[in-house]
CSV table of C-alpha atoms and ligand atoms in Angstrom, one decimal:
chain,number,residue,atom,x,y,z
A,1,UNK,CA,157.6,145.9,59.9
A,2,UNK,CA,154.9,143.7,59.0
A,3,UNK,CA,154.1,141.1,61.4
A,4,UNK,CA,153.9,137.9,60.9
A,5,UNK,CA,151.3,135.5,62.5
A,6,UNK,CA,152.2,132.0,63.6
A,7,UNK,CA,150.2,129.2,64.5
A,8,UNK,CA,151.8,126.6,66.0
A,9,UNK,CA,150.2,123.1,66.4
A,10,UNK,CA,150.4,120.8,69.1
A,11,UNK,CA,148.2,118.0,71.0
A,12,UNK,CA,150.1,115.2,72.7
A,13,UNK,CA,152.6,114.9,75.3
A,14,UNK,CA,155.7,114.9,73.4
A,15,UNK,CA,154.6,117.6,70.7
A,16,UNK,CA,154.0,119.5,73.6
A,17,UNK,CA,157.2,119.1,74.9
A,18,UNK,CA,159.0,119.4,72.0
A,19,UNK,CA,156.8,122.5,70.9
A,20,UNK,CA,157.2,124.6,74.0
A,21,UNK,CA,161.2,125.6,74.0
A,22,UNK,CA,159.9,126.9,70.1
A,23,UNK,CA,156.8,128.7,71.3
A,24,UNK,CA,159.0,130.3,74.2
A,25,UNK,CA,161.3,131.6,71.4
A,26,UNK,CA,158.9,133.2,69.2
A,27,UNK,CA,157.0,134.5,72.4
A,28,UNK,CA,160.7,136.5,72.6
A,29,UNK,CA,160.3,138.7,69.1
A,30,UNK,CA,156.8,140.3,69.3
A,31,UNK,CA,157.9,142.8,66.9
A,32,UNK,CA,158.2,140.6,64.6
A,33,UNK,CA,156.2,137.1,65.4
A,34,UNK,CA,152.5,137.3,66.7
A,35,UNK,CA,152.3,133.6,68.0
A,36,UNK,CA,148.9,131.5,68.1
A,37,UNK,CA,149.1,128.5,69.9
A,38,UNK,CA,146.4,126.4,69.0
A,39,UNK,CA,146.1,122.5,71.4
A,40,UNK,CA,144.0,120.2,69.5
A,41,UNK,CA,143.9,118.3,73.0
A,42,UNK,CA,144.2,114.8,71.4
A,43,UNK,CA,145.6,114.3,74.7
A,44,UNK,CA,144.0,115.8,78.1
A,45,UNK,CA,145.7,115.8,81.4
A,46,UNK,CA,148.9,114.7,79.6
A,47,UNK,CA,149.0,117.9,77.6
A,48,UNK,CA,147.9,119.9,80.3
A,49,UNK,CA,150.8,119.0,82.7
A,50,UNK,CA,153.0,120.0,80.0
A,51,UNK,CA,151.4,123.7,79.2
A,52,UNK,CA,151.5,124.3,83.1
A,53,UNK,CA,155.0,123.2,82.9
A,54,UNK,CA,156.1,125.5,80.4
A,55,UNK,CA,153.8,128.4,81.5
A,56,UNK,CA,152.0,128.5,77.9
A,57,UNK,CA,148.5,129.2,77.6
A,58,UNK,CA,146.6,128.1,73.8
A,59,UNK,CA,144.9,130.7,72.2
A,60,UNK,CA,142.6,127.8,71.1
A,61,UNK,CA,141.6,124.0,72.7
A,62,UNK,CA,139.9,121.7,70.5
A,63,UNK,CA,139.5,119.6,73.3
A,64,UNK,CA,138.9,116.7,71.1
A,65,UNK,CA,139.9,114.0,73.4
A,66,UNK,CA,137.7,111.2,73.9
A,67,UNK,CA,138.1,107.6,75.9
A,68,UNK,CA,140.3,104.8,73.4
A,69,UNK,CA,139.7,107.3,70.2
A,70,UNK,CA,140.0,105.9,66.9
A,71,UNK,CA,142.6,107.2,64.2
A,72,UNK,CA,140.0,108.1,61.9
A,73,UNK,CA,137.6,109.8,64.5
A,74,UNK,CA,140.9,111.9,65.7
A,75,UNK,CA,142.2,113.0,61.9
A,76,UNK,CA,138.3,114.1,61.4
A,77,UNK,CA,137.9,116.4,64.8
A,78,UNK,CA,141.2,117.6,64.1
A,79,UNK,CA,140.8,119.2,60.7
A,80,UNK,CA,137.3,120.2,61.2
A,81,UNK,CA,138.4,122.2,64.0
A,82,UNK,CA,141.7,123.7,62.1
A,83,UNK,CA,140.0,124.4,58.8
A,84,UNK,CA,137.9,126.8,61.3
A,85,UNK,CA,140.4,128.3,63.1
A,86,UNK,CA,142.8,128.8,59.7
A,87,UNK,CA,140.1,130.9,58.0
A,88,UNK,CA,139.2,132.8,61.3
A,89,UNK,CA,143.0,133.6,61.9
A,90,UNK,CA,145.2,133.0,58.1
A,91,UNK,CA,148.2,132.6,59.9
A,92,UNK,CA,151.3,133.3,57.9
A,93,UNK,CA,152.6,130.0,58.6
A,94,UNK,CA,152.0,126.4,60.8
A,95,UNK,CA,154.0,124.9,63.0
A,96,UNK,CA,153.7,121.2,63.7
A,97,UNK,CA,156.3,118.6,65.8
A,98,UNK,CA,156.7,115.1,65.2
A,99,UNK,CA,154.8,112.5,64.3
A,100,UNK,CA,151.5,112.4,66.1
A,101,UNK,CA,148.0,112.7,64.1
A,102,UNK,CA,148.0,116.2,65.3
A,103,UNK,CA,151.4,117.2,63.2
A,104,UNK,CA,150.2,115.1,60.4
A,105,UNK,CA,146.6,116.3,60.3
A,106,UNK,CA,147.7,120.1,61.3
A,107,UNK,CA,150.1,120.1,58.1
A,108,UNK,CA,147.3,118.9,56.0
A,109,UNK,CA,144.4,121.6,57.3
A,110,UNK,CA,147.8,124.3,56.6
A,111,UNK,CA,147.9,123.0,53.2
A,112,UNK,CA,144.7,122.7,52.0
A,113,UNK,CA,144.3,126.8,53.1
A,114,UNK,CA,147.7,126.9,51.1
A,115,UNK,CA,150.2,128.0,54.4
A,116,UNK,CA,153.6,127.4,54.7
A,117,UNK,CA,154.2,124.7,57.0
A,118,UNK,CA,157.4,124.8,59.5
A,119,UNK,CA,157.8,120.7,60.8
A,120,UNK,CA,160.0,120.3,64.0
A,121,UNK,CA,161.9,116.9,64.1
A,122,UNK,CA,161.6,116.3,60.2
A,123,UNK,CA,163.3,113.4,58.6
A,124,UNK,CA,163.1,110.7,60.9
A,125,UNK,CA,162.2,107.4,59.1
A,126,UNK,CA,162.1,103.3,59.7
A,127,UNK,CA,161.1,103.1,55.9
A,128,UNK,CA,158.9,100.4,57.5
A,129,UNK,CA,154.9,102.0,57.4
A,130,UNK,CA,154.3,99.2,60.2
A,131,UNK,CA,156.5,100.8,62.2
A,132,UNK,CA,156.2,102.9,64.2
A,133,UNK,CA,152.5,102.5,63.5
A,134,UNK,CA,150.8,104.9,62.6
A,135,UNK,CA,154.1,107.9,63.1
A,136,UNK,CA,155.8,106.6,60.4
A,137,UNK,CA,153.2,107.5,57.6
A,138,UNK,CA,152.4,110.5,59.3
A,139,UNK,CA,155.8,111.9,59.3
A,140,UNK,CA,156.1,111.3,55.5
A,141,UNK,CA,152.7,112.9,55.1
A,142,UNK,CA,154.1,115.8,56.8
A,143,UNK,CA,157.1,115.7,54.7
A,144,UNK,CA,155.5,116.0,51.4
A,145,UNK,CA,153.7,119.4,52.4
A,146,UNK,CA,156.7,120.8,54.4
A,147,UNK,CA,158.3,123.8,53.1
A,148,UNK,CA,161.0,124.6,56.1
A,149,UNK,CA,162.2,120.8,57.3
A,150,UNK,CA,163.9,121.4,60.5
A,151,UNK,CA,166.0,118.0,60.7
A,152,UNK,CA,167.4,116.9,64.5
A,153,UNK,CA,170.0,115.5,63.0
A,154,UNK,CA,172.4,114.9,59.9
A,155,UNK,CA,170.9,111.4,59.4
A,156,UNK,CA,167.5,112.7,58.9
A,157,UNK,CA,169.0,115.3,57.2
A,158,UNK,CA,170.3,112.1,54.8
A,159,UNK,CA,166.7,110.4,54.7
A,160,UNK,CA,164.9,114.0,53.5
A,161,UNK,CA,167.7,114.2,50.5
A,162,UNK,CA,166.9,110.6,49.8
A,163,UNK,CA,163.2,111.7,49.1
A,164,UNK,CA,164.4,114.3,47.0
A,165,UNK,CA,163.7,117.5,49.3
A,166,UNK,CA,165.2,120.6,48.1
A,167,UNK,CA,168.0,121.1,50.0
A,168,UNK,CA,167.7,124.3,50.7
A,169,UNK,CA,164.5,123.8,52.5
A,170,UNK,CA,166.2,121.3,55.5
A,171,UNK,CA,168.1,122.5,58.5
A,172,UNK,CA,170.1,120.2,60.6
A,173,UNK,CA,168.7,122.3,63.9
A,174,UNK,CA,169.1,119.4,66.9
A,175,UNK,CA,166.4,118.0,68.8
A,176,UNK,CA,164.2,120.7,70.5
A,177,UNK,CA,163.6,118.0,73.6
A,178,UNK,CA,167.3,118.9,74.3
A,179,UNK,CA,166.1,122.7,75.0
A,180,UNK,CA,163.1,121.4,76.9
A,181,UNK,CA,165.3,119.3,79.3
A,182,UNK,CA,167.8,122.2,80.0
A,183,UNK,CA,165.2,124.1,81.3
A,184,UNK,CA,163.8,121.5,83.6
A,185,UNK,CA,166.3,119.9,85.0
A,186,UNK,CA,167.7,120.8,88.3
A,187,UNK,CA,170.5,119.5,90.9
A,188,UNK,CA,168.3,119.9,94.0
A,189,UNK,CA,164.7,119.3,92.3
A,190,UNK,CA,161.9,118.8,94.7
A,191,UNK,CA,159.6,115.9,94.0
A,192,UNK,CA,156.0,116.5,93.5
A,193,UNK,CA,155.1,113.6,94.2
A,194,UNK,CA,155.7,111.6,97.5
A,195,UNK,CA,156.5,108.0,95.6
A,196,UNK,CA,159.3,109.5,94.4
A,197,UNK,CA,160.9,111.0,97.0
A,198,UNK,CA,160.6,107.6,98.9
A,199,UNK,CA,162.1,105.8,96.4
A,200,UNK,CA,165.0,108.0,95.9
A,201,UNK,CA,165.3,107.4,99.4
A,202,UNK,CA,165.5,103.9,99.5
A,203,UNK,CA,169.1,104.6,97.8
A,204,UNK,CA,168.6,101.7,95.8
A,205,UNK,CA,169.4,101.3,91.9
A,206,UNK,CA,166.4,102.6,89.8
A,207,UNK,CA,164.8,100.8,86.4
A,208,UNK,CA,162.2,103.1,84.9
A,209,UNK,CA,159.9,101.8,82.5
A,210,UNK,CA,157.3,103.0,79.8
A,211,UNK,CA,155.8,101.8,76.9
A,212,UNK,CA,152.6,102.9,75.3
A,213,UNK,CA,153.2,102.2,71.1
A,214,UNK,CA,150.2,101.3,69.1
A,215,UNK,CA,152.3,98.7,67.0
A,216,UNK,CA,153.4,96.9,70.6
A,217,UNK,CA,149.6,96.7,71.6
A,218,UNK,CA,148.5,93.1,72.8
A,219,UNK,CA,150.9,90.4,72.7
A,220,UNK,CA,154.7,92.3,72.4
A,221,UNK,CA,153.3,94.6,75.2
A,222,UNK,CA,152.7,91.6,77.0
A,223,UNK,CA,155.8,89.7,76.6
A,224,UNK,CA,157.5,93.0,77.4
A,225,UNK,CA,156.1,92.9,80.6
A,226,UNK,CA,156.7,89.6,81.3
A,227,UNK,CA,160.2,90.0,80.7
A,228,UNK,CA,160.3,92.6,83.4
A,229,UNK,CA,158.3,91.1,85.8
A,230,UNK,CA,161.3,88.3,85.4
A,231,UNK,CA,163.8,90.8,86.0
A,232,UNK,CA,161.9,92.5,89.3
A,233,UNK,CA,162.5,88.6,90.4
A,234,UNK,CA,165.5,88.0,89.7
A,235,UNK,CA,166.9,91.4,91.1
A,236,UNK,CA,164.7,92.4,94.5
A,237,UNK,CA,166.9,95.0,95.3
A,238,UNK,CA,166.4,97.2,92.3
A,239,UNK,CA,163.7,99.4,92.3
A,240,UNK,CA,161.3,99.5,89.1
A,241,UNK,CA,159.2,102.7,88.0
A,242,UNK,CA,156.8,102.2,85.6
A,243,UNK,CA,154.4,105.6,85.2
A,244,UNK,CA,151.9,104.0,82.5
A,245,UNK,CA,150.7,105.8,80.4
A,246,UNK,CA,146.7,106.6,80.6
A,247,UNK,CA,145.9,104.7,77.5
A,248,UNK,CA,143.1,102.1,78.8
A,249,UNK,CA,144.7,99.7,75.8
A,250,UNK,CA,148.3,99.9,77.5
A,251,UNK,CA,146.5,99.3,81.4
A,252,UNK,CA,145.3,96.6,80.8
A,253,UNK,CA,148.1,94.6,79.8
A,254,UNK,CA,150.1,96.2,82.1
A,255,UNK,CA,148.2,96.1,85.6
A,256,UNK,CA,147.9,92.4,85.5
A,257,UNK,CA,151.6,91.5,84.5
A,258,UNK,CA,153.3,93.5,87.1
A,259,UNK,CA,151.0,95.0,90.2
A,260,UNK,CA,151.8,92.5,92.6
A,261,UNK,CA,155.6,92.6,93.1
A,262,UNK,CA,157.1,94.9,96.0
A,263,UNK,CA,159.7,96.2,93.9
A,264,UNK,CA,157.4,98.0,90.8
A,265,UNK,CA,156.2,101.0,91.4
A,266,UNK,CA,153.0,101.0,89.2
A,267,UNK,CA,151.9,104.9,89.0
A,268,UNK,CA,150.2,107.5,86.8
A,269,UNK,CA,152.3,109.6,84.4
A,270,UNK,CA,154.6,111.6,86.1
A,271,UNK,CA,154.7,115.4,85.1
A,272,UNK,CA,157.3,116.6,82.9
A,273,UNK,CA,159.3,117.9,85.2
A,274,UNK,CA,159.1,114.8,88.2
A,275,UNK,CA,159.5,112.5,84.8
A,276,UNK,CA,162.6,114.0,84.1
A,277,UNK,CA,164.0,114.3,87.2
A,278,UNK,CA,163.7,111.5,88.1
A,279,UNK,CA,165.2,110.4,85.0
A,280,UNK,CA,168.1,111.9,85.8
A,281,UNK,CA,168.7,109.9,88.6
A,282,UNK,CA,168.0,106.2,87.2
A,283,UNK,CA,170.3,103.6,86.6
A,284,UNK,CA,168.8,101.7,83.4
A,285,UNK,CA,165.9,102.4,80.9
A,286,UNK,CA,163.1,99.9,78.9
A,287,UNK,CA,160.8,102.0,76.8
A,288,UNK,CA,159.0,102.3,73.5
A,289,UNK,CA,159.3,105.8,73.7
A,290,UNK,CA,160.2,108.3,70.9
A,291,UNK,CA,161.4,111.2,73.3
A,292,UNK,CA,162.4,109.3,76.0
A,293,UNK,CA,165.1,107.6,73.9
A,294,UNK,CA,166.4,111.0,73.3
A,295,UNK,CA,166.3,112.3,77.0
A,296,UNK,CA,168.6,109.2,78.1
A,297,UNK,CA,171.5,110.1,76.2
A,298,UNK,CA,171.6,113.7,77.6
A,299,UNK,CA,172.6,111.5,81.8
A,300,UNK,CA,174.5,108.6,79.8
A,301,UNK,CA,171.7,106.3,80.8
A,302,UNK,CA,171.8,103.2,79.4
A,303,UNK,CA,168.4,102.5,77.3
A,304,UNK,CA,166.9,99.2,76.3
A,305,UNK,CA,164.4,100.3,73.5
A,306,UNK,CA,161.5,98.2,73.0
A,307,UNK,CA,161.2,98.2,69.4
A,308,UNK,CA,162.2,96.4,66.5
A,309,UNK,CA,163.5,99.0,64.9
A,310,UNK,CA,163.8,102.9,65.5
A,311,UNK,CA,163.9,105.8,63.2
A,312,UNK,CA,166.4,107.3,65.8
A,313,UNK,CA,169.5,105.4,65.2
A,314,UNK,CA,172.1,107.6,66.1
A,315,UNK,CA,172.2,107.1,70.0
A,316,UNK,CA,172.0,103.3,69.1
A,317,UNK,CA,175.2,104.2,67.0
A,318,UNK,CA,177.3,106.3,70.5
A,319,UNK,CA,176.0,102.9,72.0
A,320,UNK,CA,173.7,104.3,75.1
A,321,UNK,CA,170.7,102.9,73.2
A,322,UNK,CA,170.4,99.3,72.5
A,323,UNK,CA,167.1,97.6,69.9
A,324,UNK,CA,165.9,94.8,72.7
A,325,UNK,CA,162.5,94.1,70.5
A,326,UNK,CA,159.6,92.6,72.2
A,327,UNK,CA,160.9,89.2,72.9
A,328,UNK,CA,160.7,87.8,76.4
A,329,UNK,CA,163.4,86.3,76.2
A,330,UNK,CA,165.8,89.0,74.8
A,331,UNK,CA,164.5,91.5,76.8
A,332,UNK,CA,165.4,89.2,79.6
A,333,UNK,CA,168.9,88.2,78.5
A,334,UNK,CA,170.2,91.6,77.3
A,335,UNK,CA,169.0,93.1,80.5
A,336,UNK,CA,170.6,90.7,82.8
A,337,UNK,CA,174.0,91.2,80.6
A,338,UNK,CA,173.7,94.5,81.4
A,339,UNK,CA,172.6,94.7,85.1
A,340,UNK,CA,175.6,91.8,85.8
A,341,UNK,CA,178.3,93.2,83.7
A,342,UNK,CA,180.1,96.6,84.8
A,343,UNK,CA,181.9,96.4,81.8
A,344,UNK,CA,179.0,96.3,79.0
A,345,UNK,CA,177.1,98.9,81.7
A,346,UNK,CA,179.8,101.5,81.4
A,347,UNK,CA,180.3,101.0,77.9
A,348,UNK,CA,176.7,102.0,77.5
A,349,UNK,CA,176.4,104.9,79.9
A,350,UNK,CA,177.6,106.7,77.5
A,351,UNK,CA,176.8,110.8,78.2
A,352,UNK,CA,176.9,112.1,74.8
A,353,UNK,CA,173.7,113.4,73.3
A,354,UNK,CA,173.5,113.1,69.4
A,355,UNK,CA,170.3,114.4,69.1
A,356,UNK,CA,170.8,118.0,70.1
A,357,UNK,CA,173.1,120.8,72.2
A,358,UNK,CA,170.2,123.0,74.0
A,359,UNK,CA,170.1,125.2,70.9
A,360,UNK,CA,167.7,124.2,68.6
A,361,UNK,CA,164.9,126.8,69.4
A,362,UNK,CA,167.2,129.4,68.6
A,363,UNK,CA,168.4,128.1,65.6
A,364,UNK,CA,165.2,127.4,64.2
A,365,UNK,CA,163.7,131.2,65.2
A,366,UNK,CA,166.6,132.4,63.1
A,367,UNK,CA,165.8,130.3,60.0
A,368,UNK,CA,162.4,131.6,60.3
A,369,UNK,CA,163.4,135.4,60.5
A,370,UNK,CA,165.4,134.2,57.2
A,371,UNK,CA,162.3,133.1,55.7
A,372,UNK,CA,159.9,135.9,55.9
A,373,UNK,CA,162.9,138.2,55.2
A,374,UNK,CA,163.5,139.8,59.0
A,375,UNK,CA,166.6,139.0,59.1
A,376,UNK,CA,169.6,137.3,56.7
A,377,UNK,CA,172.0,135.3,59.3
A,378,UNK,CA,174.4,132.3,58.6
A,379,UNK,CA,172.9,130.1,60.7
A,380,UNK,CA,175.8,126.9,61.6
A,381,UNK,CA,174.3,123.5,61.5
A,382,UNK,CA,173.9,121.2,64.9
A,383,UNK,CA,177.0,118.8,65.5
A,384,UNK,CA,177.1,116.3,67.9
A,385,UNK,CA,180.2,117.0,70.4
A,386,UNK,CA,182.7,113.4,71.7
B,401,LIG,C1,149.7,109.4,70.9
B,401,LIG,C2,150.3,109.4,69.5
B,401,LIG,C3,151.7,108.8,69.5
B,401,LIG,C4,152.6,109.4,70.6
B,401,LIG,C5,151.8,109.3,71.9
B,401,LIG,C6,152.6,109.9,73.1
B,401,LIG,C7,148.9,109.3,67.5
B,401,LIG,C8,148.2,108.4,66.6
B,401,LIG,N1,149.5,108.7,68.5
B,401,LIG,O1,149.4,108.0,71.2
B,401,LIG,O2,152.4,109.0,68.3
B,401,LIG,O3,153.7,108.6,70.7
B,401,LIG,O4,150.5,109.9,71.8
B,401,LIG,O5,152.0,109.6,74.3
B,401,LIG,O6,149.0,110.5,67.3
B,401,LIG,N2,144.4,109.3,77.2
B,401,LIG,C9,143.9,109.9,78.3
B,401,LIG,N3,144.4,111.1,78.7
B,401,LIG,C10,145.4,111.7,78.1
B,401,LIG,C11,146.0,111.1,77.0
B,401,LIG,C12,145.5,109.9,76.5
B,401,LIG,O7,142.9,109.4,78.9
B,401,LIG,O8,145.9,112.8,78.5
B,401,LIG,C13,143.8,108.0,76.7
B,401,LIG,C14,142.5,108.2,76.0
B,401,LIG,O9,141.7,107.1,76.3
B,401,LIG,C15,142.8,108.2,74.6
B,401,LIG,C16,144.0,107.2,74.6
B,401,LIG,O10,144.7,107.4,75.8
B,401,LIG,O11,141.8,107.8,73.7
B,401,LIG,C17,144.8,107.2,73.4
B,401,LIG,O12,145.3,108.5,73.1
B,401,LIG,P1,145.9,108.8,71.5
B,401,LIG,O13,146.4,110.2,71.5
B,401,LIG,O14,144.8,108.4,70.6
B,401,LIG,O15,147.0,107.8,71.4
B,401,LIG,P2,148.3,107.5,72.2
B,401,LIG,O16,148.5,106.1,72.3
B,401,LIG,O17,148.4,108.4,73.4
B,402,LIG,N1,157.1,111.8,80.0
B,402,LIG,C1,156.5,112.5,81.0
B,402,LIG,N2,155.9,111.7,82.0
B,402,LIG,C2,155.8,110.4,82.0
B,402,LIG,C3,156.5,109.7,80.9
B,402,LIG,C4,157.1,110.5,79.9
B,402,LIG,O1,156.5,113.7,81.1
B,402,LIG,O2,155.3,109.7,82.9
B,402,LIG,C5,157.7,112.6,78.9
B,402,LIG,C6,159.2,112.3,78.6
B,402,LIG,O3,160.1,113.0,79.3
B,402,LIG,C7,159.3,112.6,77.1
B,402,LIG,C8,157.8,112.5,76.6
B,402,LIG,O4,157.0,112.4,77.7
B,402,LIG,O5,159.7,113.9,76.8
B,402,LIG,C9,157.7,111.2,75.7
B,402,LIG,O6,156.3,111.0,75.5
B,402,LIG,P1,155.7,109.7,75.0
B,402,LIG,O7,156.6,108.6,75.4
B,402,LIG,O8,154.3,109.7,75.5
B,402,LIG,O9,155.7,109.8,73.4
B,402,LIG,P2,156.7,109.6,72.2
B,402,LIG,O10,158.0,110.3,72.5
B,402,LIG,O11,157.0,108.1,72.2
B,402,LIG,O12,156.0,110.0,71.0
C-alpha cells in the first residue's frame, strides 16, 4: 500500500489541543499514514504544555514566537518556514485546526505547493470580519482552499452550504476538544500546582475567568474586568481564578483591575490538564474563549461569554452559554441574576455538549482513509444527544 504522508499544522494553544486527539489517531495506522507534525510555535510555553500533555513530539519547530508579535510579522515567519518544509517533505496532504494565523497561513503555504488541505473545526462563522478579530477572516480563508471541511457541527455544516461548498466535501465530525477532554479528565486528578489544591480546599464556590481576544483589547477588556472586580465585592465568599493569559497586551489591563482583592486568584496559564480539571469542578464561567466555551458544556457549567457575538451558537441555543458582551454593567447584572437565582442557575447548568461525543478523531481518520482510497466506510454524522 502506498503510504501516505501527513503534515499536520499547529501553533497555538487551542490548535494544539484540538490537533492532538487527531495526531494520536493517525499515529494509530502507520501502515497506512506517515504523520509529520510540524509546530510553527506562534505560541511558546503555551504550546509546549500542550505537546507534553499529549506526549507528541514535532518533527519540526519554527519557533517563531516573539514578544507582542504583529499579524503581519507572524503570517510572514509562518509561510516562509512552510514553503521550506512543504518542498523538503511534499506531504500528501495538510492538516490545520481552527482559526489561528497558523491554520490560516498553513492552508495557504499547502495551496500554493497545490496539497490537499484537511481543516478541523470548519464552518464556524459570525459573518461579522470584526469579529472575532482576526479568526473570522482566517477561517473563511481557510475555507476557500479546503478540500475535506470537517464541520463540529450541523450549524457550520449550514454556514459551509451557504458559501456554496460542495457538499460532498463537509463532514459533520463533532468537536475534536470533546476527545481531548475525555482523555484528560479524571475523578481523583492531582493538582500540579499548589494554588489549586488550596482553593479546592477552601470548599468554597469557584468563578474561573479568562479572556485574551484581540477585538476585546483596551477598553471592553477593561470594563470586563471591572465588572468582575464588582462581583469579587459583592460576593467575598466565592472564590475567583483568573489564569491570564501571557499576552503582555491582556496583563496589563488585567493586573491593575483585579490584583488587590483576597478573593482573585491572579496566576499564570494553567496546563491543560490543571485547566481542565479544575474546570470540572467550578461553579460559573466568564471568558472570551473559543475552546473554553465548548469545554463548559461537557460539566453543565454555566458560561457567561464575553463577546458580542460568537460563531458557536449552539450551546447558547441548550442555554449553558449566555452572550454577556463587554458591558460593565451587563456583565454585572447578568452575573448577579445568576449567582442569586437557583432557578435561572439550574436552568443553565445544563450538561449536554452540542459540540461533540468523544468521537470526532475517529470519524475524521475514517473520512481520510476514504479519501486516499484505504478504505470505503459509511461514516454516520455527529448528533448531539438530550
Ligand atoms: C492567538 C490566536 C487566537 C487564539 C489565541 C489562543 C491569532 C492571530 N491569534 O492569540 O486566535 O484564540 O492564540 O490563546 O492567531 N505569548 C507568550 N507565550 C506564549 C504565547 C503567547 O509570551 O506561549 C505572548 C507573546 O508576547 C506573543 C503574544 O502573547 O507575542 C501574542 O501571541 P499571538 O499568538 O500573536 O496572539 P494571541 O493573542 O495569543
Ligand atoms: N486552557 C489551558 N490553560 C489555561 C486556559 C485555557 O489549558 O490557563 C485551555 C482550555 O482548556 C481550552 C484552550 O486552552 O482548551 C482555549 O484556548 P484559548 O482560550 O487560549 O484560545 P481560543 O479557544 O479562544 O482560541
Amino acid at each position: 500500500m502506498n503510504i501516505k504522508k501527513i503534515a499536520v499544522v499547529f501553533g497555538t494553544r487551542p490548535d494544539t489541543i484540538k490537533m492532538a486527539p487527531i495526531i494520536l489517531e493517525l499515529q494509530k495506522y502507520p501502515e497506512q499514514f506517515e504523520v509529520l507534525t510540524i509546530a510553527t510555535a506562534q505560541h511558546r510555553q503555551m504550546l509546549d504544555q500542550v505537546l507534553d500533555v499529549f506526549e507528541i513530539k514535532s518533527s519540526y519547530d519554527l519557533d517563531i514566537m516573539a514578544p507582542k508579535q504583529t499579524l503581519s510579522s507572524l503570517t510572514a515567519k509562518i509561510i516562509t518556514g512552510l514553503d521550506e518544509i512543504f518542498t523538503i517533505e511534499k506531504p500528501d496532504m495538510v492538516m490545520v485546526q481552527g482559526d489561528t494565523t497558523t491554520t490560516c497561513i498553513g492552508s495557504l503555504a499547502a495551496f500554493y505547493h497545490q496539497i490537499p488541505v484537511g481543516h478541523i473545526e470548519a464552518g464556524l462563522r459570525t459573518n461579522d470580519k470584526a469579529n472575532p478579530f482576526p479568526e473570522e477572516i482566517n477561517r473563511r480563508i481557510t475555507g476557500c482552499i479546503t478540500d475535506l471541511h470537517f464541520a463540529p457541527t450541523a450549524t457550520a455544516k449550514k454556514s459551509l452550504l451557504l458559501e456554496n461548498v460542495n457538499p460532498s466535501t463537509i463532514f459533520v465530525t463533532g468537536n475534536t476538544v470533546v476527545d481531548a477532554l475525555e482523555y484528560t479528565v479524571r475523578e481523583n486528578y492531582k493538582f500540579s500546582v499548589p494554588i489549586l489544591d488550596s482553593i479546592v480546599n477552601k470548599k468554597r464556590k469557584i468563578v474561573l475567568v479568562t479572556m485574551h481576544r484581540r477585538e476585546n483589547w483596551g477598553l471592553p477588556m477593561e470594563g470586563a474586568n471591572k465588572a468582575i472586580r464588582r462581583l469579587a465585592i459583592k460576593y467575598p465568599d466565592l472564590e475567583f481564578l483568573f489564569p491570564v493569559h501571557l499576552n503582555p497586551i491582556v496583563r496589563e489591563v488585567v493586573y491593575p483591575i483585579l490584583q488587590d482583592l483576597p478573593n482573585v486568584s491572579l496566576i499564570e496559564p494553567l496546563d491543560y490538564l490543571d485547566f481542565v480539571n479544575i474546570m470540572a469542578k467550578s461553579f460559573l464561567i466568564f471568558t472570551d474563549s473559543g475552546g473554553v466555551q465548548e469545554e463548559g458544556p461537557h460539566f453543565g457549567i454555566p458560561i457567561l461569554v464575553l463577546r458580542s457575538v460568537t460563531e458557536r451558537p449552539d450551546a447558547v441555543n441548550y442555554g449553558t452559554v449566555k452572550l454577556v458582551g463587554l458591558d460593565e454593567e451587563n456583565i454585572f447584572n447578568t452575573a448577579v441574576k445568576l449567582i442569586d437565582n437557583k432557578a435561572e442557575y439550574n436552568k443553565m447548568a445544563n450538561a449536554i455538549n452540542p459540540y461533540g461525543d468523544g468521537l470526532s478523531a475517529i470519524r475524521t481518520i475514517k473520512i481520510i482513509k476514504n479519501y486516499f482510497g484505504f478504505s470505503n466506510e459509511v461514516v454516520e454524522e455527529f448528533v448531539p444527544h438530550k
